Coordinates of C-alpha atoms in Angstrom, one line a residue:
Q333 CA -2.2 6.7 5.1
V334 CA -5.3 6.0 3.6
Q335 CA -7.1 2.8 5.2
L336 CA -10.1 1.1 4.0
V337 CA -11.3 -1.8 6.6
E338 CA -14.4 -4.0 5.4
S339 CA -16.3 -6.0 8.0
G340 CA -19.3 -7.9 8.3
G341 CA -19.3 -10.8 5.8
G342 CA -20.1 -14.2 6.5
L343 CA -22.2 -17.2 5.9
V344 CA -25.9 -16.6 5.3
Q345 CA -28.7 -18.9 3.8
P346 CA -30.7 -17.8 0.6
G347 CA -33.0 -15.2 1.5
G348 CA -31.2 -13.7 4.4
S349 CA -29.4 -10.4 5.0
L350 CA -26.0 -9.2 5.8
R351 CA -24.8 -5.5 6.6
L352 CA -21.5 -4.8 5.5
S353 CA -19.1 -2.0 7.0
C354 CA -16.2 -0.1 5.5
A355 CA -14.5 2.1 8.0
A356 CA -12.2 4.9 6.3
S357 CA -9.4 6.8 7.9
G358 CA -6.6 9.0 6.6
F359 CA -8.2 11.3 4.1
P360 CA -11.0 13.5 4.2
F361 CA -13.9 10.9 4.0
K362 CA -16.8 13.3 3.8
S363 CA -15.4 15.1 0.6
Y364 CA -15.2 11.6 -1.5
A365 CA -17.6 9.2 -3.3
M366 CA -17.5 5.3 -2.1
T367 CA -17.9 2.5 -3.8
W368 CA -18.6 -1.4 -3.1
Y369 CA -17.3 -3.9 -5.6
R370 CA -17.2 -7.6 -5.3
Q371 CA -15.3 -10.4 -6.7
A372 CA -16.5 -14.0 -7.4
P373 CA -14.0 -16.9 -7.8
G374 CA -13.0 -16.9 -11.7
K375 CA -14.8 -13.7 -12.2
E376 CA -13.9 -10.2 -12.9
R377 CA -14.3 -7.5 -10.1
E378 CA -17.5 -6.1 -10.4
L379 CA -19.0 -2.5 -9.1
V380 CA -22.0 -3.2 -6.9
A381 CA -22.7 0.3 -5.5
W382 CA -21.6 3.7 -5.4
I383 CA -22.6 6.6 -3.2
S384 CA -21.9 10.3 -3.6
S385 CA -19.6 12.4 -1.1
T386 CA -22.8 13.8 0.8
G387 CA -24.9 10.1 0.2
G388 CA -27.5 12.4 -1.8
N389 CA -27.0 10.3 -4.9
T390 CA -26.6 6.4 -5.3
N391 CA -26.2 4.0 -8.0
Y392 CA -26.4 0.0 -8.4
V393 CA -25.6 -2.6 -10.5
D394 CA -28.9 -3.8 -12.1
S395 CA -28.4 -7.4 -10.3
V396 CA -28.8 -5.8 -7.0
K397 CA -31.3 -3.2 -7.4
G398 CA -34.1 -3.6 -4.8
R399 CA -32.3 -5.8 -2.5
F400 CA -29.0 -3.7 -1.6
T401 CA -28.9 -0.4 -0.3
I402 CA -25.6 1.7 0.2
S403 CA -25.5 4.4 2.8
R404 CA -22.7 6.3 4.4
D405 CA -22.2 8.1 8.0
N406 CA -19.8 11.0 7.6
A407 CA -19.6 11.5 11.2
K408 CA -18.1 8.1 11.7
N409 CA -16.3 7.8 8.3
A410 CA -18.0 4.7 7.3
V411 CA -19.9 3.3 4.5
Y412 CA -22.4 0.5 4.4
L413 CA -23.9 -2.2 2.4
Q414 CA -27.2 -3.5 3.4
M415 CA -27.9 -6.8 1.5
N416 CA -31.2 -8.1 1.6
S417 CA -32.8 -11.2 -0.1
L418 CA -29.5 -12.7 -0.7
I419 CA -28.8 -15.3 -3.4
P420 CA -26.1 -17.7 -4.2
E421 CA -24.8 -15.7 -7.0
D422 CA -24.1 -12.8 -4.5
T423 CA -21.4 -15.1 -3.1
A424 CA -18.0 -13.1 -3.5
V425 CA -15.5 -11.0 -1.6
Y426 CA -17.0 -7.6 -1.3
L427 CA -14.4 -4.7 -1.1
C428 CA -14.8 -1.0 -0.6
K429 CA -13.1 1.6 -2.7
T430 CA -12.3 5.3 -2.9
S431 CA -10.4 7.2 -5.3
L432 CA -8.3 10.4 -4.5
P433 CA -6.6 12.9 -6.2
S434 CA -2.9 12.7 -6.8
S435 CA 0.0 14.3 -8.5
R436 CA -0.8 11.8 -11.3
G437 CA -4.3 12.1 -11.4
W438 CA -6.5 9.9 -9.3
T439 CA -5.4 6.7 -7.3
D440 CA -7.7 4.2 -6.3
Y441 CA -7.5 2.6 -2.8
W442 CA -8.9 -0.5 -1.5
G443 CA -9.9 -2.6 1.2
Q444 CA -8.8 -6.3 2.1
G445 CA -12.2 -7.4 1.4
T446 CA -14.5 -9.3 3.5
Q447 CA -16.1 -12.6 2.4
V448 CA -19.6 -12.9 1.8
T449 CA -21.1 -16.8 1.2
V450 CA -24.7 -17.3 0.4
S451 CA -25.6 -21.3 0.5
S452 CA -28.0 -23.6 2.4

């Protein structure tokens, strides 16, 4: 079955860095785009970064452009989110997601999330 397992979250001071990882299994990872989302308490889930199946194309929400970098290693079935210059507003649970074709169209698969807290 499809599994997405995030790791790498934690507590970091403003201005610090973290690297999140998402380990994927149960589907042909190299064939599908991957996305990082985040959800802060009391807020809607927000798309943070997207990467194409080959890694050749990426996209970011404006608030993280220039600070975050999404990447993937198709040999390791993993996607990463390098987060630099972190600010308190980046505090959230970060989740990775993929969408796979099914008999009913496309089905979204989510990981369990990893908590990122930016605080002094």
